[in-house]
PDB file of C-alpha atoms in Angstrom:
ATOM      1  CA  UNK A   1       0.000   0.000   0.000  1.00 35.00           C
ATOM      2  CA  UNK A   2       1.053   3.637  -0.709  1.00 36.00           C
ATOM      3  CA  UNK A   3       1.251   5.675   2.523  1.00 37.00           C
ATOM      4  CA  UNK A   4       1.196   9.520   2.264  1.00 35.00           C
ATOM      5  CA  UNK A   5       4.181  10.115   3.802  1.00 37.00           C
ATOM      6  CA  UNK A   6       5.993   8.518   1.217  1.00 39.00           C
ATOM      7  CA  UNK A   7       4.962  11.025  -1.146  1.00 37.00           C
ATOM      8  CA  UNK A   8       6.611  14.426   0.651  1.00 38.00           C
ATOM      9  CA  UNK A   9       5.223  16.848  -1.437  1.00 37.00           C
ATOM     10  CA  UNK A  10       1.603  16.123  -1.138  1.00 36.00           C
ATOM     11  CA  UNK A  11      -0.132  18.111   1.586  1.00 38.00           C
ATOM     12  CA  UNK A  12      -3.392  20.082   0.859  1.00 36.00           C
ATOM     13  CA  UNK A  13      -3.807  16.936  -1.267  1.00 39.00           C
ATOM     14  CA  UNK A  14      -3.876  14.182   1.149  1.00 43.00           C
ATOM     15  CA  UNK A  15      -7.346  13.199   1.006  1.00 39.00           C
ATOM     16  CA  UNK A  16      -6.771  12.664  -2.651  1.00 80.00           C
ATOM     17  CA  UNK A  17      -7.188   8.902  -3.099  1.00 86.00           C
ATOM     18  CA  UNK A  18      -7.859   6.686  -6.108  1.00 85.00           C
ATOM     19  CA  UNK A  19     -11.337   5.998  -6.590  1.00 82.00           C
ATOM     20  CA  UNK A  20     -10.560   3.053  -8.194  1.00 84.00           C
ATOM     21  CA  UNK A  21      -8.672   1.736  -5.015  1.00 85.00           C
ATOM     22  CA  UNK A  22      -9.669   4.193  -2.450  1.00 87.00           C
ATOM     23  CA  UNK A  23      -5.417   4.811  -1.876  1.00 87.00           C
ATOM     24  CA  UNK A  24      -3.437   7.839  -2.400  1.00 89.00           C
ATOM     25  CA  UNK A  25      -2.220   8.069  -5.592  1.00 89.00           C
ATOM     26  CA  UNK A  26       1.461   8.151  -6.245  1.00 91.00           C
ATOM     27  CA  UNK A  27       2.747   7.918  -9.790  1.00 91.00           C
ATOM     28  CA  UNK A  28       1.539   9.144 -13.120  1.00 91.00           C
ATOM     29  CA  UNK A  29       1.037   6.669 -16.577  1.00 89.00           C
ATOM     30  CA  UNK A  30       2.689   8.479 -19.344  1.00 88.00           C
ATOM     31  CA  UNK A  31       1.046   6.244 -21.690  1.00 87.00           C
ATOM     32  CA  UNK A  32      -2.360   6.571 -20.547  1.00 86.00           C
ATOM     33  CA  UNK A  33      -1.943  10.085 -18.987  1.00 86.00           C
ATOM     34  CA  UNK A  34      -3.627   9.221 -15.281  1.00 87.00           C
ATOM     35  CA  UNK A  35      -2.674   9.550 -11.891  1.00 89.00           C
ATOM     36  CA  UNK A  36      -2.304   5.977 -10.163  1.00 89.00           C
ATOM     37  CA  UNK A  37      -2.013   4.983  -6.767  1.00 91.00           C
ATOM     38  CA  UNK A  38       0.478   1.870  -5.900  1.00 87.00           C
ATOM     39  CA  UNK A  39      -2.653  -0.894  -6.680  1.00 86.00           C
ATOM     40  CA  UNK A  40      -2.796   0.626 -10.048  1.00 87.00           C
ATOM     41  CA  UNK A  41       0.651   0.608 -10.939  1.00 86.00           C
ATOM     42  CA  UNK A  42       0.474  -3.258 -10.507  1.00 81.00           C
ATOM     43  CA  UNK A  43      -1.841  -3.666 -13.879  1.00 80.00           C
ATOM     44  CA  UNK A  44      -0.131  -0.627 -15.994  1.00 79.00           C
ATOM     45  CA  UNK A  45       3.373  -2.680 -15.476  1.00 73.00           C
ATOM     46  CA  UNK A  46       1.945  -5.595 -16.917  1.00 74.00           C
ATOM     47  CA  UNK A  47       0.375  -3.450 -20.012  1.00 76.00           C
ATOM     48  CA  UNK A  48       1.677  -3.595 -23.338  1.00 77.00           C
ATOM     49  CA  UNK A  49       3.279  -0.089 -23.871  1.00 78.00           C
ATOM     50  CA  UNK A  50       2.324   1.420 -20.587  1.00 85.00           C
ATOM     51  CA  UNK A  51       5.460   3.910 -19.008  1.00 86.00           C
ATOM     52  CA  UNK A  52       5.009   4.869 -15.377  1.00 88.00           C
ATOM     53  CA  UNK A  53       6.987   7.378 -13.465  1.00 90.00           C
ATOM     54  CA  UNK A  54       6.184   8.548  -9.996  1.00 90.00           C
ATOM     55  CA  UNK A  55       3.799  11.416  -8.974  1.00 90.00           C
ATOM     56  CA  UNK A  56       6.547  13.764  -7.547  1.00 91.00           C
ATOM     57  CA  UNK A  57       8.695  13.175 -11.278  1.00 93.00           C
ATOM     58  CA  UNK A  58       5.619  13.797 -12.808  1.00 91.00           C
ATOM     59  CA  UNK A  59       4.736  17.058 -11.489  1.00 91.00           C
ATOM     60  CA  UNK A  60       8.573  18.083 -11.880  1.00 92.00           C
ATOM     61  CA  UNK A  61       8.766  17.090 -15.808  1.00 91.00           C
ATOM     62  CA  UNK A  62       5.344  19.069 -16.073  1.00 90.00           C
ATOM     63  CA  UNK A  63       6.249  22.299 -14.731  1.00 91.00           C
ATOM     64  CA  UNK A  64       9.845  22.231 -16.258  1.00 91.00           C
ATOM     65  CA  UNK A  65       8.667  21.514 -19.694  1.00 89.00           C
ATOM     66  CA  UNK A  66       6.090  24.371 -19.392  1.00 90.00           C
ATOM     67  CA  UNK A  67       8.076  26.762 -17.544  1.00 91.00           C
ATOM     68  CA  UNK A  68      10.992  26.185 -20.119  1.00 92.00           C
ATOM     69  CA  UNK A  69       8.372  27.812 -22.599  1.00 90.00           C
ATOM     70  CA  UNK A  70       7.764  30.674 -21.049  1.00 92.00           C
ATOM     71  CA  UNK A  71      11.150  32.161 -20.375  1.00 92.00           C
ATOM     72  CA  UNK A  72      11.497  32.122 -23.805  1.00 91.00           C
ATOM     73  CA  UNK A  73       8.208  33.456 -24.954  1.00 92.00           C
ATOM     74  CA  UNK A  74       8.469  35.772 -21.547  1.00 93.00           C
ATOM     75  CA  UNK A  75      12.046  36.691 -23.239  1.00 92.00           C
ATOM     76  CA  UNK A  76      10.391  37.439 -26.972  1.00 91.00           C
ATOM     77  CA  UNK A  77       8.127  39.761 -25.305  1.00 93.00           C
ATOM     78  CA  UNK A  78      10.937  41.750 -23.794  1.00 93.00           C
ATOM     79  CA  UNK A  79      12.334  42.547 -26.904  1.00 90.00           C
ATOM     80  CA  UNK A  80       9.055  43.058 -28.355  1.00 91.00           C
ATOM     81  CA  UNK A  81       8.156  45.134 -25.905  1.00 92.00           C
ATOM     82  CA  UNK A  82      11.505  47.192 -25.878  1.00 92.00           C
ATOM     83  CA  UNK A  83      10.779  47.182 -29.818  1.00 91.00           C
ATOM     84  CA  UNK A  84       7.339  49.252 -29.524  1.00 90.00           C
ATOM     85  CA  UNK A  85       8.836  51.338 -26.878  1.00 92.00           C
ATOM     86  CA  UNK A  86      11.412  52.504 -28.683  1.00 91.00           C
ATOM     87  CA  UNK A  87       8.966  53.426 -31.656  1.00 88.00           C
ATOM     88  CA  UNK A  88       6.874  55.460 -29.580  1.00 87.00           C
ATOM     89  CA  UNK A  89      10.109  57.180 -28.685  1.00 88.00           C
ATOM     90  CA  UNK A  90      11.491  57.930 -32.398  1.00 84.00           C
ATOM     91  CA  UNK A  91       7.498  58.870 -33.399  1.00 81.00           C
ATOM     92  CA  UNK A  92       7.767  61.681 -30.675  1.00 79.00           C
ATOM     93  CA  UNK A  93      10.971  63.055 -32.272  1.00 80.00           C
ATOM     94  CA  UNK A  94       9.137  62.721 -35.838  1.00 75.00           C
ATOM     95  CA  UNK A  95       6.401  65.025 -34.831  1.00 68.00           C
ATOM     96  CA  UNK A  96       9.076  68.004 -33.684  1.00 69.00           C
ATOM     97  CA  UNK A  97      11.001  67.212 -37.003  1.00 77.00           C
ATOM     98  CA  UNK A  98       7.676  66.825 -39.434  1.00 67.00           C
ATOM     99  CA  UNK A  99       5.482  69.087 -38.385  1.00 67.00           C
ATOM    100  CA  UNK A 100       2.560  68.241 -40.809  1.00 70.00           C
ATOM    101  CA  UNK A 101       2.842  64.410 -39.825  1.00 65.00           C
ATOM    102  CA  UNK A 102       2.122  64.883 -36.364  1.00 66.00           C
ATOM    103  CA  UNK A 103      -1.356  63.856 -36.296  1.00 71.00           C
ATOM    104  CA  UNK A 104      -0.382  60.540 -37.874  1.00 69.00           C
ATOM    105  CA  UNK A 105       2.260  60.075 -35.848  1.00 66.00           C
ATOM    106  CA  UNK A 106      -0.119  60.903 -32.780  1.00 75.00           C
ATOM    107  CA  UNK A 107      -2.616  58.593 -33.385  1.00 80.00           C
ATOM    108  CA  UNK A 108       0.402  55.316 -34.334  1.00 78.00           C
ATOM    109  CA  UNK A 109       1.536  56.621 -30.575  1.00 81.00           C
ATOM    110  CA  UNK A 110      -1.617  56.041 -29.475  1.00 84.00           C
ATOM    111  CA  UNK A 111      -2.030  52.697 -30.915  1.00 83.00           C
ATOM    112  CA  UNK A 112       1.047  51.287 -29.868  1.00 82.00           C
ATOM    113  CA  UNK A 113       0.716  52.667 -26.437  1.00 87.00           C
ATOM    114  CA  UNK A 114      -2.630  50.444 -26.534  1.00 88.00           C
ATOM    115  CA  UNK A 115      -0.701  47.310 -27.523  1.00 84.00           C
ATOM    116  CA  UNK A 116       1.960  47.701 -25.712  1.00 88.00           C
ATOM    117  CA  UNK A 117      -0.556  47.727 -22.437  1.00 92.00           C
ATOM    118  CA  UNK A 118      -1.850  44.846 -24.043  1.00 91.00           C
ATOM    119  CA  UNK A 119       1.167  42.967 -24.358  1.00 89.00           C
ATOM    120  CA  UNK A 120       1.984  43.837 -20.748  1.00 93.00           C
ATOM    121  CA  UNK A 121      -1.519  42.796 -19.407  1.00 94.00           C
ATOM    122  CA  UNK A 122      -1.233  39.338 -21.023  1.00 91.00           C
ATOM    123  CA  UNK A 123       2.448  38.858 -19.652  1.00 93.00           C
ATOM    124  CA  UNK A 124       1.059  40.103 -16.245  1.00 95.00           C
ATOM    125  CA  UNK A 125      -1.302  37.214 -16.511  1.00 94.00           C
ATOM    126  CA  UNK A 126       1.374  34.730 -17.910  1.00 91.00           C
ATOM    127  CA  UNK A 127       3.679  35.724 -15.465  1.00 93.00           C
ATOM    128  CA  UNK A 128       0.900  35.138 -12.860  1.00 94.00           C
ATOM    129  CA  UNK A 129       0.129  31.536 -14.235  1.00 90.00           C
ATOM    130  CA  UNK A 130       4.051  30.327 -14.073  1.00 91.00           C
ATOM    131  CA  UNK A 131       4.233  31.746 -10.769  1.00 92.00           C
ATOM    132  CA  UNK A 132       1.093  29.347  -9.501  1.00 90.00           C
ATOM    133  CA  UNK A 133       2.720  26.642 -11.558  1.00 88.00           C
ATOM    134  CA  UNK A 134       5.482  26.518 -10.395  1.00 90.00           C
ATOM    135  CA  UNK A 135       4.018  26.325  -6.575  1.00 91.00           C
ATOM    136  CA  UNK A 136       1.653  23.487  -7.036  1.00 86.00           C
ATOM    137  CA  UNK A 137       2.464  20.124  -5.882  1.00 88.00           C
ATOM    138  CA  UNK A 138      -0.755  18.551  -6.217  1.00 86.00           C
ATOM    139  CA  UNK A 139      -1.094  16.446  -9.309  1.00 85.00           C
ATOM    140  CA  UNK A 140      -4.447  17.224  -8.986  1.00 81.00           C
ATOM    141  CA  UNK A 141      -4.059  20.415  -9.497  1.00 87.00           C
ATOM    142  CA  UNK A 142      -1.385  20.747 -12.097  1.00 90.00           C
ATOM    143  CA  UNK A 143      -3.623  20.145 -15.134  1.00 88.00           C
ATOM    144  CA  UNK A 144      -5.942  22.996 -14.723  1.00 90.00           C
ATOM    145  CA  UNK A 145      -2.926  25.530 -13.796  1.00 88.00           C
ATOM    146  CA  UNK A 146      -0.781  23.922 -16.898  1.00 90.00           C
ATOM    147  CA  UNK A 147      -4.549  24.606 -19.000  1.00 90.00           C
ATOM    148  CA  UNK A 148      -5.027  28.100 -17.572  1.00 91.00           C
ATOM    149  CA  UNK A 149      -1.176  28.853 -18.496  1.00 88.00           C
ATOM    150  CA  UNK A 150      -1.149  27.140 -21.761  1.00 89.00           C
ATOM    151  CA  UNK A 151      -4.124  29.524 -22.940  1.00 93.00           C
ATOM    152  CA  UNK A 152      -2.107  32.717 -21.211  1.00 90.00           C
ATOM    153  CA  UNK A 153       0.943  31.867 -23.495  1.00 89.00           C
ATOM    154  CA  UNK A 154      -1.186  31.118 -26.996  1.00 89.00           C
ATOM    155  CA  UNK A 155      -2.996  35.119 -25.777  1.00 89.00           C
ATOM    156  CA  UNK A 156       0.777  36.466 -25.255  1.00 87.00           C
ATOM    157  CA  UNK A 157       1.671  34.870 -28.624  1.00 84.00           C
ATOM    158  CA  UNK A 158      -0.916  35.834 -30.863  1.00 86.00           C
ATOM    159  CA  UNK A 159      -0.325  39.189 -29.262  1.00 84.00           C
ATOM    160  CA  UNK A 160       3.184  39.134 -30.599  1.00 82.00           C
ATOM    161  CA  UNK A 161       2.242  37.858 -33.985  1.00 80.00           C
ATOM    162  CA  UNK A 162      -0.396  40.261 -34.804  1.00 79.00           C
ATOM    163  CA  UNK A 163       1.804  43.172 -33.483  1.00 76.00           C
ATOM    164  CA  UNK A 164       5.437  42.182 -34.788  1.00 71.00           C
ATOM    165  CA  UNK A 165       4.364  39.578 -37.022  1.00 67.00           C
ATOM    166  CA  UNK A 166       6.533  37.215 -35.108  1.00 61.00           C
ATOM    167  CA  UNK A 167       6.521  35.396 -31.463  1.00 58.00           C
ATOM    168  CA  UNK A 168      10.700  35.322 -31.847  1.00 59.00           C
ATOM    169  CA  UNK A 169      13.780  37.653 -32.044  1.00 54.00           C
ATOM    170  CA  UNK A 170      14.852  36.874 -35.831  1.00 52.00           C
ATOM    171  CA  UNK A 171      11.208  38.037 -36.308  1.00 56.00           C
ATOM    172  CA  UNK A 172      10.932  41.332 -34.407  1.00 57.00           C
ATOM    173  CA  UNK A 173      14.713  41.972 -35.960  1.00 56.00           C
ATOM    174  CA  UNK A 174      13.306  40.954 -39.576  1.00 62.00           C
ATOM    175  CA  UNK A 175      10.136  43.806 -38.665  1.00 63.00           C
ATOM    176  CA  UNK A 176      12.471  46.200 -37.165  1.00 61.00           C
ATOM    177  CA  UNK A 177      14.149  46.483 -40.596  1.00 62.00           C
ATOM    178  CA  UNK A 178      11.785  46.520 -42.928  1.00 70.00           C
ATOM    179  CA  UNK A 179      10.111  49.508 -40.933  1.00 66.00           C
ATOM    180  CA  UNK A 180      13.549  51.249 -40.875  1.00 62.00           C
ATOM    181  CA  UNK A 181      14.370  50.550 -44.390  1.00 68.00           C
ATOM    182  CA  UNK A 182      10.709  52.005 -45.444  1.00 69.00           C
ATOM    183  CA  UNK A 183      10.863  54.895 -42.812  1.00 63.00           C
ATOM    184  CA  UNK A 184      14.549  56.023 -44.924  1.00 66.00           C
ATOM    185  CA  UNK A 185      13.280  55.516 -48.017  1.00 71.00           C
ATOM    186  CA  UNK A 186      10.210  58.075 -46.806  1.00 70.00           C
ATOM    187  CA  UNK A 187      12.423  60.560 -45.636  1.00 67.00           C
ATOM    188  CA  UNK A 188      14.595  60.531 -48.963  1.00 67.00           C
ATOM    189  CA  UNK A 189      11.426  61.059 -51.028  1.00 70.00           C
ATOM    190  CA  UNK A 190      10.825  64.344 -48.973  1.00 66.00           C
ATOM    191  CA  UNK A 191      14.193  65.439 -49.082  1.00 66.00           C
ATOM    192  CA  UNK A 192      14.020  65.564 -52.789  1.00 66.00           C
ATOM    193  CA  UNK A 193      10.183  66.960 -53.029  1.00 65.00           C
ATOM    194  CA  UNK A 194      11.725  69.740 -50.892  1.00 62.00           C
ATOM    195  CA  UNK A 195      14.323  70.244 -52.763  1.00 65.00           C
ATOM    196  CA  UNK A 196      12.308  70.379 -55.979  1.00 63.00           C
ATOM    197  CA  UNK A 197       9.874  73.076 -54.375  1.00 57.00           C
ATOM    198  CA  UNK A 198      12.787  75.051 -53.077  1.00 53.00           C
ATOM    199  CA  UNK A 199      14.700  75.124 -56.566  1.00 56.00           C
ATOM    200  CA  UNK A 200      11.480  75.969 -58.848  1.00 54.00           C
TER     201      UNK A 200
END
C-alpha cells in the first residue's frame, strides 16, 4: 500500500485517493496520462506499452517543460516590448522634425501605447500563471494551472504575432528592418520633393 508520507510533497492533497482503489495516488502513466495509486501501478506494469513514473517526477517534468516555454516566450516579449517602446520614442521626435505628420504620428503613438498595455496585461497574466505553476504540488491540481497557463501563453503569442508579425527575435529583428528601411526611403522622397519646391 502507498502511505502519504511517502509522497513528501503532497499536503493540501492528502485526502486525494484513487477511486478506483480508495489509496493515495502516487505515480503518473505516461502512456495513458492518469494519476495511479500503488494498486494501479500493478496492472499498468503488466500493459503492453504502458510507461510509469512517480507522482513527484511527474509534477517536476510538467512544470519544467512548461516553464521552459515561457522564459522564452516571456524573453520574446521583452524585446518586443523594448521594440514598440522605442517606436513610440522615435514617433515623438518625428512630430518636432515633421510638423505636418504629427497627427499621424499621434494617433500610431496612441495605438502602440494600446498594444503595448496589451502585451503587458497578457504577460502580467502569464507571469501570474508560471508563478502558480510553479508552486503546485498537487497532481491534482497541475492540469488545470498547466490549462489556464497554456491559454495565457497562446494570448501572449498571438499578441506578438499580430503586433510584430513574429513570437521570436529573428522576427521582431526581420520587422524592425523593414520599418527602418521604409521609414529612410520616406524621408529621402521628402528630401528631394523639398528640394524640388525650393529650386522651382
Amino acid at each position: 500500500a502507498f502511505k502519504t508520507k511517502n509522497i513528501p510533497f503532497i499536503k493540501e492533497t492528502e485526502s486525494k485517493v484513487c477511486k478506483l482503489h480508495q489509496k493515495t495516488i502516487g505515480h503518473r502513466c505516461l502512456k495513458c496520462q492518469m494519476w495511479i495509486c500503488g494498486d494501479c501501478l500493478d496492472n499498468h506494469s503488466n500493459l503492453i506499452g504502458c510507461s510509469t513514473i512517480s507522482a513527484p517526477d511527474a509534477v517536476s517534468s510538467m512544470k519544467e517543460e512548461h516553464t521552459k516555454s515561457v522564459d522564452r516566450l516571456l524573453a520574446c516579449f521583452e524585446l518586443g516590448a523594448k521594440y514598440v517602446s522605442s517606436k513610440i520614442n522615435e514617433n515623438s521626435t518625428k512630430r518636432k522634425e515633421l510638423l505636418d505628420k504629427v497627427k499621424k504620428l499621434g494617433e500610431d503613438d496612441e495605438k502602440l501605447q494600446n498594444l503595448l498595455e496589451q502585451g503587458n496585461i497578457h504577460k502580467e497574466k502569464l507571469e501570474e500563471s508560471n508563478s502558480h505553476l510553479k508552486e503546485t504540488n498537487s497532481p491534482f491540481e497541475i492540469m488545470d494551472k498547466i490549462e489556464m497557463l497554456t491559454q495565457r501563453k497562446q494570448a501572449l503569442r498571438s499578441w506578438s504575432v499580430k503586433t510584430l508579425g513574429s513570437d521570436s527575435p529573428i522576427g521582431f529583428l526581420k520587422t524592425l528592418k523593414e520599418e527602418k528601411d521604409a521609414y529612410i526611403e520616406m524621408i529621402d522622397k521628402d528630401i528631394k520633393k523639398t528640394c524640388q519646391i525650393i529650386t522651382t
